[in-house]
CSV table of C-alpha atoms in Angstrom, one decimal:
chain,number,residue,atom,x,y,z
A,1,UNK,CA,21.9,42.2,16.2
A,2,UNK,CA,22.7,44.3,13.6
A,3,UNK,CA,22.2,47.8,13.4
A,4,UNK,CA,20.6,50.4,10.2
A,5,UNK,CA,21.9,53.5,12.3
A,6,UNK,CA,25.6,54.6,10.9
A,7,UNK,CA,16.8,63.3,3.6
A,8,UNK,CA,15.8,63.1,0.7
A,9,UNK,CA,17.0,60.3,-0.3
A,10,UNK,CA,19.2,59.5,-3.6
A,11,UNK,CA,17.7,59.7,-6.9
A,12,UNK,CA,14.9,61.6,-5.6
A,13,UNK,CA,12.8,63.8,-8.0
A,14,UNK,CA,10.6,66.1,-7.4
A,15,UNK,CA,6.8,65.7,-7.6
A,16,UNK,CA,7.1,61.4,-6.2
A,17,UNK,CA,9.0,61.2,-9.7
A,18,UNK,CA,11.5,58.2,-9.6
A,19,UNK,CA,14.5,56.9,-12.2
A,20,UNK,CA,12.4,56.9,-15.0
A,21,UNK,CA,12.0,59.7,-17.4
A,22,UNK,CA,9.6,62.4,-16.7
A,23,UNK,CA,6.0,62.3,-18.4
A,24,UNK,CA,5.1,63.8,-21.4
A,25,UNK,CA,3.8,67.3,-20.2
A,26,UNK,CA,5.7,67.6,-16.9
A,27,UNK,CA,8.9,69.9,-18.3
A,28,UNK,CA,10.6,72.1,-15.7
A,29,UNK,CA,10.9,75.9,-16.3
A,30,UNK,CA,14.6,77.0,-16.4
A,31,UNK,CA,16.2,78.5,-14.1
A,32,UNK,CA,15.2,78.1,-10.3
A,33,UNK,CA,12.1,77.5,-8.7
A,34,UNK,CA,9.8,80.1,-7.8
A,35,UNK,CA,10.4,81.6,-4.2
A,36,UNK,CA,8.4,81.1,-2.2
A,37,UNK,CA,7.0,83.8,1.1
A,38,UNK,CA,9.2,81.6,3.3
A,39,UNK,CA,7.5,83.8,6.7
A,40,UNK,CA,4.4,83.6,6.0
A,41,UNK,CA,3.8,80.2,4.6
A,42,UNK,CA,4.5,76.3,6.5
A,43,UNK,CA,8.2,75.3,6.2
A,44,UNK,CA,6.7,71.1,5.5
A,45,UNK,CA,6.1,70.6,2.1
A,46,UNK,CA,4.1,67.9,1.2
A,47,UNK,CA,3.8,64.4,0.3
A,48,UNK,CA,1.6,61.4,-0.9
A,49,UNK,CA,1.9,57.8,0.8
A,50,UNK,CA,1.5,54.3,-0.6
A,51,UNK,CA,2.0,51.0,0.4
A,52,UNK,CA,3.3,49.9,3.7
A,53,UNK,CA,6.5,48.6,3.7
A,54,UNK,CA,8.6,46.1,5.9
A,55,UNK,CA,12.2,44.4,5.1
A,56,UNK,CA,12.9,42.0,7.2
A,57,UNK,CA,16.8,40.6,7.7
A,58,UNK,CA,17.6,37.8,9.1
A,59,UNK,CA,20.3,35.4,9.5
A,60,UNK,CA,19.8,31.1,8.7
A,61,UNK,CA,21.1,28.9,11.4
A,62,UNK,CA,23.1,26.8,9.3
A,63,UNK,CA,24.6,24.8,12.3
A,64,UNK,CA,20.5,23.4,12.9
A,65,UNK,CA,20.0,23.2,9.0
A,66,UNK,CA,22.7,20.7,8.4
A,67,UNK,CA,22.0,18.1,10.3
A,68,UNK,CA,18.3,17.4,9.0
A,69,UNK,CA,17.4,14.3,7.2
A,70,UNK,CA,17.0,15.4,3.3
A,71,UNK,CA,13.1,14.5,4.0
A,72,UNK,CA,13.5,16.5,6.7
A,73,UNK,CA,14.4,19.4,4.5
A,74,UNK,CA,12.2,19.1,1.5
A,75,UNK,CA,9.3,19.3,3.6
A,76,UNK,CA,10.2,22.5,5.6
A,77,UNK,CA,11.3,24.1,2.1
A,78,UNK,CA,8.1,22.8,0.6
A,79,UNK,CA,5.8,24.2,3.5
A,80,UNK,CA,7.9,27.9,2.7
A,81,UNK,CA,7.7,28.0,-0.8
A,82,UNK,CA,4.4,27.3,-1.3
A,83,UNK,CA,4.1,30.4,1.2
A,84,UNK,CA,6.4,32.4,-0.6
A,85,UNK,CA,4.6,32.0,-3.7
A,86,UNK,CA,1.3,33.4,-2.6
A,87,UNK,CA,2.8,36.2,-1.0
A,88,UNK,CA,5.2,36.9,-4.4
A,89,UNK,CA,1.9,37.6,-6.2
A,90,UNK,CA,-0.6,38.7,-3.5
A,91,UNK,CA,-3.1,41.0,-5.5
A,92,UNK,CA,-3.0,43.5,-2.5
A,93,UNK,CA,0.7,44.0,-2.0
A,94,UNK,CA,4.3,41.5,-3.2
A,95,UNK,CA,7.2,40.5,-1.2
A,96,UNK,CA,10.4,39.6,-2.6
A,97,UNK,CA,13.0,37.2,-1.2
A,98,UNK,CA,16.9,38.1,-1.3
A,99,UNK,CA,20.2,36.6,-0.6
A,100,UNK,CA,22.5,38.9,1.1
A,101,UNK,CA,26.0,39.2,0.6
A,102,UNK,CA,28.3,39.8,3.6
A,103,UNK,CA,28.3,39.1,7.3
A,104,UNK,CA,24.7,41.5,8.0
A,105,UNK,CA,23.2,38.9,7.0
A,106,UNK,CA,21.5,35.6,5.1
A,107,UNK,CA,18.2,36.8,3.9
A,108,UNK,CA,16.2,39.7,3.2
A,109,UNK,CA,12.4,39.5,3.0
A,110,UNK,CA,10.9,42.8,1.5
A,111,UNK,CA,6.5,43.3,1.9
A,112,UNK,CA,4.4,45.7,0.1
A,113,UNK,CA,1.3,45.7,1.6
A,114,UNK,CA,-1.6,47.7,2.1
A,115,UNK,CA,-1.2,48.5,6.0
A,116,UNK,CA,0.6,48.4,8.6
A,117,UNK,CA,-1.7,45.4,10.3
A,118,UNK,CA,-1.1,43.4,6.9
A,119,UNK,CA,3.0,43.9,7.4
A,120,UNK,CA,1.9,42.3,11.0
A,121,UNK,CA,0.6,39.6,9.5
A,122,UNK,CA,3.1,38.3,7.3
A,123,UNK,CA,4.9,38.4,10.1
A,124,UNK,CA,3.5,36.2,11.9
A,125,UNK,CA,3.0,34.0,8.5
A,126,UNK,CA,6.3,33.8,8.7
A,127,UNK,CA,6.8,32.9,11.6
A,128,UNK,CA,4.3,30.0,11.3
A,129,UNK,CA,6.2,28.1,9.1
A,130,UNK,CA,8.7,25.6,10.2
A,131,UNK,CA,11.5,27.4,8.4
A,132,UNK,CA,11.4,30.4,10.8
A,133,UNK,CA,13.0,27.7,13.7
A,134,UNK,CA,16.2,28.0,11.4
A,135,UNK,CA,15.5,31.9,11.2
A,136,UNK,CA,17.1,34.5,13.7
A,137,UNK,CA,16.3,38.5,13.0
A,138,UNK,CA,19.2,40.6,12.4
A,139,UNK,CA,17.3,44.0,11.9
A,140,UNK,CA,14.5,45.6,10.0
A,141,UNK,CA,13.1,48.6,8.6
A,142,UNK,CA,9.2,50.2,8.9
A,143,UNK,CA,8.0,52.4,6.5
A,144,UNK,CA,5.6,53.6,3.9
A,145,UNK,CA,6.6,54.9,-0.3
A,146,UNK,CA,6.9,58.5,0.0
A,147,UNK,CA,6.3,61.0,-3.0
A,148,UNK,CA,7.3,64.4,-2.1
A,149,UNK,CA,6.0,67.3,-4.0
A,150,UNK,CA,8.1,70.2,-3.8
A,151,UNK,CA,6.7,72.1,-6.8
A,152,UNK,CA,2.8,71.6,-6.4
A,153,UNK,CA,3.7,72.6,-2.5
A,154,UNK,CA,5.3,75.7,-3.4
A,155,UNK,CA,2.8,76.7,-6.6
A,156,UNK,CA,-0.3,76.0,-4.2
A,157,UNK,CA,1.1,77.4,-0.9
A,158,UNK,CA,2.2,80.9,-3.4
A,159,UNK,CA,-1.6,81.0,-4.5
A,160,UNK,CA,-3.0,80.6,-1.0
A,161,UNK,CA,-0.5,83.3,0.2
A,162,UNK,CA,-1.3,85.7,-2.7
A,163,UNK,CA,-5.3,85.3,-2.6
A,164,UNK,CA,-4.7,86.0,1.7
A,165,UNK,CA,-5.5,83.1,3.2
A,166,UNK,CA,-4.1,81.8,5.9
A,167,UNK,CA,-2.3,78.6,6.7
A,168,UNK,CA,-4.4,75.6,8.5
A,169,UNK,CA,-8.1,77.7,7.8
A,170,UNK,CA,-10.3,75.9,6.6
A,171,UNK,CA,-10.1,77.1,3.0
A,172,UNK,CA,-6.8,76.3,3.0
A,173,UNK,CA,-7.1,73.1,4.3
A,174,UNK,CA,-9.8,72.5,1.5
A,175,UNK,CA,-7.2,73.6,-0.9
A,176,UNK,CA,-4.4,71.4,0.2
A,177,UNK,CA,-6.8,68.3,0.3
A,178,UNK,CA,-7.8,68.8,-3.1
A,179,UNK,CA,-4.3,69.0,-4.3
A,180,UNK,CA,-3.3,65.5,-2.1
A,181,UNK,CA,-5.9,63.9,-4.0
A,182,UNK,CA,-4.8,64.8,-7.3
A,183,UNK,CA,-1.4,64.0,-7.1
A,184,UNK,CA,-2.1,60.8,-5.4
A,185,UNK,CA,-4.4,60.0,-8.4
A,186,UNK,CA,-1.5,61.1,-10.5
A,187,UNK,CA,1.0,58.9,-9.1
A,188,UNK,CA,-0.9,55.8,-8.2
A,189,UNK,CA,1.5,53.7,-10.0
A,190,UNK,CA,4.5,54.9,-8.4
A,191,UNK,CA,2.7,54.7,-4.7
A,192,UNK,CA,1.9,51.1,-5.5
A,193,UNK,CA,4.5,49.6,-7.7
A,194,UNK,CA,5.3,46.2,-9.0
A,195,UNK,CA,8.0,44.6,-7.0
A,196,UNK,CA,10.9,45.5,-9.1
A,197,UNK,CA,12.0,41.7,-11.0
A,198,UNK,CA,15.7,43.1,-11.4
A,199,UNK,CA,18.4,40.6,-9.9
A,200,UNK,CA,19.8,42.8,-7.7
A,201,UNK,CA,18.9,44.8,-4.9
A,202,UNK,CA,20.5,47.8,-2.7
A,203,UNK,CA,19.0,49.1,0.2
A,204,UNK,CA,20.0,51.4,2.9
A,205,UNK,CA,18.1,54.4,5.3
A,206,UNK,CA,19.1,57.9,5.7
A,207,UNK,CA,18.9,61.0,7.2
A,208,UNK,CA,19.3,64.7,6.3
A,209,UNK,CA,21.6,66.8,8.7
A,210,UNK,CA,20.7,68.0,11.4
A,211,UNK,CA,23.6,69.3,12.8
A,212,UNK,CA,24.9,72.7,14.3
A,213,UNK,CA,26.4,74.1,11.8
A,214,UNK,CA,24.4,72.5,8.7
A,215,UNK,CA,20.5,71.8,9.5
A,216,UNK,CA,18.3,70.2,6.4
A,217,UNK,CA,15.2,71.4,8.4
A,218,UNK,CA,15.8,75.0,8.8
A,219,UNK,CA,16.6,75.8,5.2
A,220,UNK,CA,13.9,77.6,3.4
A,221,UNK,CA,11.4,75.5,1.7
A,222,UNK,CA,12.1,77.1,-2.2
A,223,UNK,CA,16.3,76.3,-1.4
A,224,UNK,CA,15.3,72.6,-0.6
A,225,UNK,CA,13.2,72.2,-3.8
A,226,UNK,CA,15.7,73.6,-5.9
A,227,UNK,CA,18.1,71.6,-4.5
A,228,UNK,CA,15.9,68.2,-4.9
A,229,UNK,CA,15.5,69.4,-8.5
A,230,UNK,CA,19.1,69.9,-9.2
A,231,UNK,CA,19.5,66.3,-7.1
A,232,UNK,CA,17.1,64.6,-9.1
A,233,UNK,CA,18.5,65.6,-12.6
A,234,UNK,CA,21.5,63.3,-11.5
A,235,UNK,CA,19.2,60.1,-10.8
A,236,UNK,CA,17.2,60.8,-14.3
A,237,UNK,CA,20.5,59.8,-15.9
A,238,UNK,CA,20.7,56.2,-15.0
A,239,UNK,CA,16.6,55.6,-16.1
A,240,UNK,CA,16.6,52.5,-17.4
A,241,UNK,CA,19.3,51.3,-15.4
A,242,UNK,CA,18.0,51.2,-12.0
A,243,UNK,CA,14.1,51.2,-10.5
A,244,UNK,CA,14.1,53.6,-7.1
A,245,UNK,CA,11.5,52.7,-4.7
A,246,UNK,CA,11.8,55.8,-1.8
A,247,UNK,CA,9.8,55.0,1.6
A,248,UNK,CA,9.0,57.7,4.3
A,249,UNK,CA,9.7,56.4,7.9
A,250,UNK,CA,9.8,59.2,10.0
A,251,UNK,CA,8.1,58.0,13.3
A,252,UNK,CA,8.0,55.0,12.4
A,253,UNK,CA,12.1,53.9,12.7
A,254,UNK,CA,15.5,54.9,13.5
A,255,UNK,CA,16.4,56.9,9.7
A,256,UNK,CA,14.0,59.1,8.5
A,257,UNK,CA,14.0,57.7,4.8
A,258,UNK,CA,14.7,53.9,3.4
A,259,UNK,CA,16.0,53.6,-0.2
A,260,UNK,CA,15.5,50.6,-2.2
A,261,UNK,CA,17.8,50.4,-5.8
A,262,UNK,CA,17.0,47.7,-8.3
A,263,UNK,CA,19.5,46.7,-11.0
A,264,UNK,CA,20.7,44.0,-13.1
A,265,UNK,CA,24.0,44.9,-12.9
A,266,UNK,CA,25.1,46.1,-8.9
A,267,UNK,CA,28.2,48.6,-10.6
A,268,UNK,CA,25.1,50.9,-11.3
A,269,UNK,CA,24.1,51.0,-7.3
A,270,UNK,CA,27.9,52.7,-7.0
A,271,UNK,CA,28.1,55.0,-9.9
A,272,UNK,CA,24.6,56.3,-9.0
A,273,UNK,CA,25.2,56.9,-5.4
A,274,UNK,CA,28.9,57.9,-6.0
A,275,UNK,CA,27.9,60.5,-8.4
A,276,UNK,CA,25.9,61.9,-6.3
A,277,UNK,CA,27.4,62.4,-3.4
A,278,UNK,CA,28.8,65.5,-5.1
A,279,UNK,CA,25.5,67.4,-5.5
A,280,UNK,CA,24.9,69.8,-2.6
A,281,UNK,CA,21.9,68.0,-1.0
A,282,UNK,CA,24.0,65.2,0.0
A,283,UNK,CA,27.4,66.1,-0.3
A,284,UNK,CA,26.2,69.1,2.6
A,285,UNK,CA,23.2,67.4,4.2
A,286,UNK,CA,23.2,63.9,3.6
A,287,UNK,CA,23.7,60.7,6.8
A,288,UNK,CA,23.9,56.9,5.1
A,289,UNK,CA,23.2,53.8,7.2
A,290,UNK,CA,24.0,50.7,6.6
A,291,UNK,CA,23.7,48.8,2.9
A,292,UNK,CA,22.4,45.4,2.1
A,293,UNK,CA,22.9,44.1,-1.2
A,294,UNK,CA,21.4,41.0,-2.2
A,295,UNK,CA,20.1,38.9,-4.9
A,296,UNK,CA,16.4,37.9,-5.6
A,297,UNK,CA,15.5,34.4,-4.9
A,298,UNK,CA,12.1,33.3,-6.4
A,299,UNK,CA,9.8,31.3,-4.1
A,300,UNK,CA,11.0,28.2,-6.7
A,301,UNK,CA,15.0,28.3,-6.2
A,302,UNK,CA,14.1,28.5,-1.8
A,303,UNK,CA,15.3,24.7,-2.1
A,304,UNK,CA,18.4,25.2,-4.1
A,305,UNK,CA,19.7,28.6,-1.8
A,306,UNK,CA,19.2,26.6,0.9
A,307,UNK,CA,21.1,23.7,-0.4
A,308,UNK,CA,24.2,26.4,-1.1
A,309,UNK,CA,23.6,27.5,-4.5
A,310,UNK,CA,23.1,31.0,-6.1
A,311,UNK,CA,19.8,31.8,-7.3
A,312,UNK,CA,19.3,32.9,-11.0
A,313,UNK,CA,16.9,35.7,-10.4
A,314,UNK,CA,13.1,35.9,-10.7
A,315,UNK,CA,13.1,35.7,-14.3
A,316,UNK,CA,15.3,32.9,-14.8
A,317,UNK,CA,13.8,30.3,-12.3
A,318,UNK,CA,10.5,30.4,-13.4
């Protein structure tokens, strides 16, 4: 079986922001962030959550597929893609089929869904259908989209600080609350996005250092935040170009962040990554795991992938 081991992740703006530009009314001041009373106020900053998230790799059994009578075959693919269909436009949550280049694997399943119980039960959906007898798990990855929010954290822990009151009090716990909900109005779109119809994907989990000499977790929260700001200014670059989809997954798997890249042309997954290695926050604190690539495969082209061709892309097939 196949392994992810080998944070913030790449691309990563502050405030949940993603690859695209910046709304109209959310300029940055120049020059770095305001410091923050790094003693006297929590070290976490915070973040918003969206839909649960499961990808699921697995590997075909090619040596059992073979052998079936072409009957045989159209009415397993049949059974699946009529599957695949519902769950490509469930109103409460998509998945996405890929094809995955290289040995990690055949296929990639990706689920947005609402909760963790509906990721279980597409699951076991999945594993209903005949086609999963040809299936064989390689590896997967739990988590949930993750906005961080740097800026807001700082601005409202600063005015908690400065009015005297005190972390985890109930007036500050009112306060922080209040903020969560605002944001998480503010970002609804981004905590429950579209799944992505670009004909590539690149996804891969990391971790921030946490090392002896170099430790993500004990820098001060303001350094971090400026550093996500000055790492996010690189992703804004290739808007357009590439959708970022950034899960949390702390406690929940091996990496403490997944990062999913969607492109029409895979070159970009390289020169966004590439370049920024060479920003501080990942050149310094920065662990990769491993990378699946993989083309989408629309619930229509199932039959022809599994007969050994290439699939066109979501938009193409249907």
């Amino acid at each position: 079986m196949s392994t992810i081991r080998s944070g913030r992740p790449e691309g990563v703006r502050l405030e949940g922001a993603t690859l695209e530009q910046a709304r109209p009314g959310q300029s940055r001041p120049e020059g770095t962030l305001k410091h923050a009373a790094s003693a006297e106020i929590p070290p976490v900053p915070l973040t918003v959550e969206g839909y649960s998230v499961l990808h699921q790799m697995m590997r075909f059994r090619w040596s059992a597929w073979r052998p079936l009578r072409p009957a045989q075959k159209v009415k397993i693919v049949q059974e699946a893609a009529a599957m695949l269909a519902k769950m490509e436009q469930n109103p409460t949550g998509p998945s996405a089929l890929f094809s995955l280049l290289g040995h990690k694997g055949d296929l990639m399943f990706v689920h947005f869904r609402q909760s963790f119980a509906e990721l279980n039960q597409v699951e076991m959906q999945l594993a209903s259908l005949k086609l999963s007898d040809y299936l064989e798990p390689a590896t997967s990855y739990l988590s949930v989209i993750e906005l961080g929010l740097y800026e807001s954290t700082i601005k409202i822990y600063n005015e908690l600080a400065e009015r005297g009151v005190a972390a985890h009090t109930q007036e500050w716990n009112a306060a922080i609350k209040e903020t969560l909900a605002r944001q998480r109005e503010a970002m609804r779109t981004r905590l429950y996005p579209e799944m992505p119809k670009h004909r590539y994907v690149c996804f891969y989990p990391m971790d921030r250092r946490r090392g002896e000499e170099k430790n993500w977790y004990t820098v001060p929260l303001e350094e971090r935040a400026q550093q996500m700001n000055d790492h996010g200014l690189v992703g804004r670059r290739y808007a357009g170009e590439v959708k970022q989809i950034i899960t949390g997954s702390i406690g929940f798997d091996d990496w403490e962040w997944g990062v999913d890249l969607f492109a029409d042309d895979p070159l970009v997954f390289k020169k966004l990554i590439y370049e920024m290695r060479f920003d501080e926050v990942s050149a310094v604190y920065a662990l990769f795991g491993t990378f699946y690539v993989g083309l989408r495969c629309s619930w229509c082209e199932l039959g022809k992938l599994l007969n050994g061709q290439v699939p066109l892309g979501i938009e193409k097939s249907l």
